[in-house]
PDB file of C-alpha atoms and ligand atoms in Angstrom:
ATOM      1  CA  UNK F   1     -42.590  46.272  -3.901  1.00 97.00           C
ATOM      2  CA  UNK F   2     -39.692  43.865  -3.289  1.00 98.00           C
ATOM      3  CA  UNK F   3     -40.824  40.289  -2.673  1.00 98.00           C
ATOM      4  CA  UNK F   4     -38.766  37.804  -0.635  1.00 98.00           C
ATOM      5  CA  UNK F   5     -39.323  34.089  -0.082  1.00 98.00           C
ATOM      6  CA  UNK F   6     -37.321  32.103   2.494  1.00 99.00           C
ATOM      7  CA  UNK F   7     -37.066  28.377   1.742  1.00 98.00           C
ATOM      8  CA  UNK F   8     -36.082  25.370   3.901  1.00 98.00           C
ATOM      9  CA  UNK F   9     -37.135  21.704   3.788  1.00 98.00           C
ATOM     10  CA  UNK F  10     -40.270  21.452   5.947  1.00 98.00           C
ATOM     11  CA  UNK F  11     -41.304  25.144   6.175  1.00 98.00           C
ATOM     12  CA  UNK F  12     -42.001  24.688   9.885  1.00 98.00           C
ATOM     13  CA  UNK F  13     -38.661  25.623  11.556  1.00 98.00           C
ATOM     14  CA  UNK F  14     -36.004  27.620   9.725  1.00 99.00           C
ATOM     15  CA  UNK F  15     -37.838  29.471   6.950  1.00 99.00           C
ATOM     16  CA  UNK F  16     -40.793  30.536   9.150  1.00 98.00           C
ATOM     17  CA  UNK F  17     -38.184  31.836  11.631  1.00 99.00           C
ATOM     18  CA  UNK F  18     -36.396  33.835   8.926  1.00 99.00           C
ATOM     19  CA  UNK F  19     -39.764  35.135   7.702  1.00 99.00           C
ATOM     20  CA  UNK F  20     -40.814  36.232  11.216  1.00 99.00           C
ATOM     21  CA  UNK F  21     -37.443  37.846  11.950  1.00 99.00           C
ATOM     22  CA  UNK F  22     -37.502  39.696   8.617  1.00 98.00           C
ATOM     23  CA  UNK F  23     -41.053  40.995   9.214  1.00 98.00           C
ATOM     24  CA  UNK F  24     -39.893  42.171  12.678  1.00 98.00           C
ATOM     25  CA  UNK F  25     -36.852  44.028  11.250  1.00 98.00           C
ATOM     26  CA  UNK F  26     -38.838  45.510   8.344  1.00 98.00           C
ATOM     27  CA  UNK F  27     -41.369  46.948  10.823  1.00 98.00           C
ATOM     28  CA  UNK F  28     -38.561  48.326  12.988  1.00 98.00           C
ATOM     29  CA  UNK F  29     -37.090  50.111   9.972  1.00 97.00           C
ATOM     30  CA  UNK F  30     -40.509  51.339   8.766  1.00 97.00           C
ATOM     31  CA  UNK F  31     -40.217  49.495   5.432  1.00 97.00           C
ATOM     32  CA  UNK F  32     -43.446  47.460   5.472  1.00 98.00           C
ATOM     33  CA  UNK F  33     -44.753  49.257   2.384  1.00 98.00           C
ATOM     34  CA  UNK F  34     -41.563  48.434   0.411  1.00 98.00           C
ATOM     35  CA  UNK F  35     -40.847  44.766   1.198  1.00 98.00           C
ATOM     36  CA  UNK F  36     -43.140  41.723   1.293  1.00 98.00           C
ATOM     37  CA  UNK F  37     -42.078  38.433   2.910  1.00 98.00           C
ATOM     38  CA  UNK F  38     -43.165  34.801   2.535  1.00 98.00           C
ATOM     39  CA  UNK F  39     -41.700  31.332   3.121  1.00 98.00           C
ATOM     40  CA  UNK F  40     -42.036  27.811   1.720  1.00 98.00           C
ATOM     41  CA  UNK F  41     -40.508  24.335   1.898  1.00 98.00           C
ATOM     42  CA  UNK F  42     -38.920  22.234  -0.834  1.00 98.00           C
ATOM     43  CA  UNK F  43     -40.591  19.208   0.833  1.00 98.00           C
ATOM     44  CA  UNK F  44     -44.321  18.675   1.283  1.00 98.00           C
ATOM     45  CA  UNK F  45     -44.399  16.721   4.561  1.00 96.00           C
ATOM     46  CA  UNK F  46     -45.938  19.444   6.726  1.00 98.00           C
ATOM     47  CA  UNK F  47     -48.258  21.346   4.366  1.00 98.00           C
ATOM     48  CA  UNK F  48     -50.842  23.401   6.274  1.00 98.00           C
ATOM     49  CA  UNK F  49     -49.069  23.147   9.638  1.00 98.00           C
ATOM     50  CA  UNK F  50     -48.141  26.184  11.770  1.00 98.00           C
ATOM     51  CA  UNK F  51     -44.510  26.760  12.779  1.00 98.00           C
ATOM     52  CA  UNK F  52     -42.992  24.142  15.102  1.00 98.00           C
ATOM     53  CA  UNK F  53     -43.800  24.991  18.761  1.00 98.00           C
ATOM     54  CA  UNK F  54     -40.093  25.037  19.637  1.00 98.00           C
ATOM     55  CA  UNK F  55     -39.393  27.615  16.912  1.00 98.00           C
ATOM     56  CA  UNK F  56     -42.462  29.681  17.822  1.00 98.00           C
ATOM     57  CA  UNK F  57     -41.595  29.751  21.546  1.00 98.00           C
ATOM     58  CA  UNK F  58     -37.942  30.646  21.007  1.00 98.00           C
ATOM     59  CA  UNK F  59     -38.973  33.432  18.614  1.00 98.00           C
ATOM     60  CA  UNK F  60     -41.646  34.760  21.012  1.00 98.00           C
ATOM     61  CA  UNK F  61     -38.997  35.151  23.718  1.00 98.00           C
ATOM     62  CA  UNK F  62     -37.283  37.622  21.373  1.00 98.00           C
ATOM     63  CA  UNK F  63     -40.506  39.452  20.535  1.00 98.00           C
ATOM     64  CA  UNK F  64     -40.902  37.763  17.128  1.00 98.00           C
ATOM     65  CA  UNK F  65     -44.167  36.167  15.892  1.00 98.00           C
ATOM     66  CA  UNK F  66     -44.152  33.295  13.393  1.00 98.00           C
ATOM     67  CA  UNK F  67     -47.500  33.581  11.592  1.00 96.00           C
ATOM     68  CA  UNK F  68     -46.873  31.288   8.610  1.00 96.00           C
ATOM     69  CA  UNK F  69     -48.525  28.011   7.600  1.00 98.00           C
ATOM     70  CA  UNK F  70     -46.381  25.472   5.761  1.00 98.00           C
ATOM     71  CA  UNK F  71     -46.625  25.272   1.998  1.00 98.00           C
ATOM     72  CA  UNK F  72     -44.483  23.683  -0.689  1.00 98.00           C
ATOM     73  CA  UNK F  73     -42.400  25.867  -2.982  1.00 98.00           C
ATOM     74  CA  UNK F  74     -43.714  25.825  -6.582  1.00 98.00           C
ATOM     75  CA  UNK F  75     -41.831  26.490  -9.789  1.00 97.00           C
ATOM     76  CA  UNK F  76     -44.274  29.402 -10.394  1.00 97.00           C
ATOM     77  CA  UNK F  77     -42.935  31.057  -7.221  1.00 98.00           C
ATOM     78  CA  UNK F  78     -39.763  32.007  -9.116  1.00 97.00           C
ATOM     79  CA  UNK F  79     -41.879  34.475 -11.118  1.00 97.00           C
ATOM     80  CA  UNK F  80     -43.605  35.867  -8.007  1.00 97.00           C
ATOM     81  CA  UNK F  81     -40.496  36.639  -5.948  1.00 98.00           C
ATOM     82  CA  UNK F  82     -37.497  38.900  -6.504  1.00 98.00           C
ATOM     83  CA  UNK F  83     -35.267  37.034  -4.029  1.00 98.00           C
ATOM     84  CA  UNK F  84     -35.558  33.347  -3.141  1.00 98.00           C
ATOM     85  CA  UNK F  85     -33.437  32.724  -0.038  1.00 98.00           C
ATOM     86  CA  UNK F  86     -32.355  29.158   0.711  1.00 98.00           C
ATOM     87  CA  UNK F  87     -31.648  28.312   4.342  1.00 99.00           C
ATOM     88  CA  UNK F  88     -29.013  25.687   3.481  1.00 99.00           C
ATOM     89  CA  UNK F  89     -26.961  24.347   0.590  1.00 98.00           C
ATOM     90  CA  UNK F  90     -29.145  21.267   0.082  1.00 98.00           C
ATOM     91  CA  UNK F  91     -32.269  23.404  -0.402  1.00 98.00           C
ATOM     92  CA  UNK F  92     -30.225  25.791  -2.567  1.00 98.00           C
ATOM     93  CA  UNK F  93     -29.400  22.857  -4.870  1.00 98.00           C
ATOM     94  CA  UNK F  94     -33.043  21.682  -4.884  1.00 98.00           C
ATOM     95  CA  UNK F  95     -34.174  25.186  -5.896  1.00 98.00           C
ATOM     96  CA  UNK F  96     -31.535  25.369  -8.627  1.00 97.00           C
ATOM     97  CA  UNK F  97     -32.723  22.003  -9.970  1.00 97.00           C
ATOM     98  CA  UNK F  98     -36.241  23.496 -10.144  1.00 96.00           C
ATOM     99  CA  UNK F  99     -34.764  26.067 -12.494  1.00 91.00           C
ATOM    100  CA  UNK F 100     -34.508  29.145 -10.298  1.00 85.00           C
ATOM    101  CA  UNK F 101     -32.293  32.073 -11.208  1.00 88.00           C
ATOM    102  CA  UNK F 102     -32.960  34.396  -8.274  1.00 94.00           C
ATOM    103  CA  UNK F 103     -31.772  31.927  -5.642  1.00 98.00           C
ATOM    104  CA  UNK F 104     -29.341  32.965  -2.903  1.00 98.00           C
ATOM    105  CA  UNK F 105     -28.019  31.332   0.233  1.00 98.00           C
ATOM    106  CA  UNK F 106     -29.448  33.407   3.112  1.00 99.00           C
ATOM    107  CA  UNK F 107     -26.267  33.449   5.227  1.00 99.00           C
ATOM    108  CA  UNK F 108     -24.251  34.838   2.314  1.00 98.00           C
ATOM    109  CA  UNK F 109     -25.862  38.163   3.310  1.00 98.00           C
ATOM    110  CA  UNK F 110     -24.303  37.944   6.792  1.00 98.00           C
ATOM    111  CA  UNK F 111     -20.942  39.723   6.442  1.00 98.00           C
ATOM    112  CA  UNK F 112     -19.606  37.804   9.475  1.00 98.00           C
ATOM    113  CA  UNK F 113     -20.318  34.278   8.162  1.00 98.00           C
ATOM    114  CA  UNK F 114     -18.045  32.436   5.694  1.00 98.00           C
ATOM    115  CA  UNK F 115     -19.322  32.199   2.101  1.00 98.00           C
ATOM    116  CA  UNK F 116     -21.507  29.105   1.605  1.00 98.00           C
ATOM    117  CA  UNK F 117     -22.751  28.781   5.224  1.00 98.00           C
ATOM    118  CA  UNK F 118     -25.994  26.957   6.012  1.00 98.00           C
ATOM    119  CA  UNK F 119     -28.552  27.413   8.796  1.00 99.00           C
ATOM    120  CA  UNK F 120     -28.441  23.899  10.361  1.00 98.00           C
ATOM    121  CA  UNK F 121     -31.717  21.949  10.589  1.00 98.00           C
ATOM    122  CA  UNK F 122     -32.826  22.070  14.277  1.00 98.00           C
ATOM    123  CA  UNK F 123     -35.744  19.617  13.894  1.00 98.00           C
ATOM    124  CA  UNK F 124     -34.178  16.499  15.415  1.00 97.00           C
ATOM    125  CA  UNK F 125     -31.935  18.289  17.925  1.00 97.00           C
ATOM    126  CA  UNK F 126     -32.349  20.042  21.292  1.00 97.00           C
ATOM    127  CA  UNK F 127     -33.559  23.498  22.329  1.00 97.00           C
ATOM    128  CA  UNK F 128     -30.171  25.121  21.711  1.00 98.00           C
ATOM    129  CA  UNK F 129     -30.511  24.517  17.954  1.00 98.00           C
ATOM    130  CA  UNK F 130     -33.527  26.808  17.791  1.00 98.00           C
ATOM    131  CA  UNK F 131     -31.568  29.626  19.455  1.00 98.00           C
ATOM    132  CA  UNK F 132     -28.768  29.149  16.912  1.00 98.00           C
ATOM    133  CA  UNK F 133     -31.315  29.404  14.064  1.00 99.00           C
ATOM    134  CA  UNK F 134     -32.614  32.687  15.545  1.00 98.00           C
ATOM    135  CA  UNK F 135     -29.116  34.138  15.979  1.00 98.00           C
ATOM    136  CA  UNK F 136     -28.208  33.245  12.385  1.00 99.00           C
ATOM    137  CA  UNK F 137     -31.521  34.568  11.013  1.00 99.00           C
ATOM    138  CA  UNK F 138     -31.123  37.900  12.835  1.00 99.00           C
ATOM    139  CA  UNK F 139     -27.555  38.366  11.565  1.00 99.00           C
ATOM    140  CA  UNK F 140     -28.329  37.366   7.963  1.00 99.00           C
ATOM    141  CA  UNK F 141     -31.627  39.284   7.754  1.00 99.00           C
ATOM    142  CA  UNK F 142     -29.920  42.473   9.002  1.00 98.00           C
ATOM    143  CA  UNK F 143     -27.330  41.991   6.259  1.00 98.00           C
ATOM    144  CA  UNK F 144     -29.999  41.280   3.660  1.00 98.00           C
ATOM    145  CA  UNK F 145     -31.879  44.452   4.647  1.00 98.00           C
ATOM    146  CA  UNK F 146     -28.673  46.484   4.347  1.00 98.00           C
ATOM    147  CA  UNK F 147     -28.119  44.953   0.880  1.00 98.00           C
ATOM    148  CA  UNK F 148     -31.691  45.776  -0.204  1.00 98.00           C
ATOM    149  CA  UNK F 149     -31.420  49.324   1.150  1.00 97.00           C
ATOM    150  CA  UNK F 150     -28.283  49.822  -0.970  1.00 97.00           C
ATOM    151  CA  UNK F 151     -29.620  48.131  -4.116  1.00 97.00           C
ATOM    152  CA  UNK F 152     -33.017  49.804  -4.033  1.00 95.00           C
ATOM    153  CA  UNK F 153     -31.953  53.099  -2.429  1.00 93.00           C
ATOM    154  CA  UNK F 154     -34.062  53.367   0.699  1.00 90.00           C
TER     155      UNK F 154
HETATM  156  P1  4NP J   1     -37.207  22.948   8.530  1.00 97.93           P
HETATM  157  O1  4NP J   1     -37.027  21.697   9.514  1.00 97.93           O
HETATM  158  O2  4NP J   1     -36.744  22.495   7.164  1.00 97.93           O
HETATM  159  O3  4NP J   1     -36.327  23.976   9.138  1.00 97.93           O
HETATM  160  O4  4NP J   1     -38.675  23.311   8.575  1.00 97.93           O
HETATM  161  C1  4NP J   1     -37.535  20.419   9.229  1.00 97.93           C
HETATM  162  C2  4NP J   1     -38.808  20.112   9.612  1.00 97.93           C
HETATM  163  C3  4NP J   1     -39.297  18.838   9.369  1.00 97.93           C
HETATM  164  C4  4NP J   1     -38.518  17.901   8.727  1.00 97.93           C
HETATM  165  C5  4NP J   1     -37.240  18.237   8.315  1.00 97.93           C
HETATM  166  C6  4NP J   1     -36.742  19.497   8.577  1.00 97.93           C
HETATM  167  N1  4NP J   1     -39.019  16.592   8.501  1.00 97.93           N
HETATM  168  O5  4NP J   1     -38.284  15.769   7.932  1.00 97.93           O
HETATM  169  O6  4NP J   1     -40.168  16.302   8.849  1.00 97.93           O
END
């Protein structure tokens, strides 16, 4: 089993979206028995909360469910997951400071995005930001799945 954890700041917008999109793509490709997905936040402001309504509604319009509840990323998570995927460079740095070695920037798996790209935080912006997050998550998660298929030969 390959275990993935998507990480943003609050774990209510970007990382639950990436988690939901990845679950959706994994089901489409019939890989649910090979890959397990979770998400977490580097911050603890929203622990226990479901995904932001704006994220959940935008995802639903594309046939994607966001089932996660917010939790804070723990140092012990580095041992539980094979890939820890930061949604932006600030969370990437926070994860590196926690001592992680399996940390990647999610959009680095999107062959069409420049190296070092972040998924911008949509929390304080308008509806359009949530669509951008979905577009970027779909592109990067497709790329990540292609990478995993190559690395792990499925
Ligand atoms: P996320 O968005 O990191 O994509 O879940 C945020 C949600 C809440 C806050 C910041 C970012 N906040 O400061 O409360």
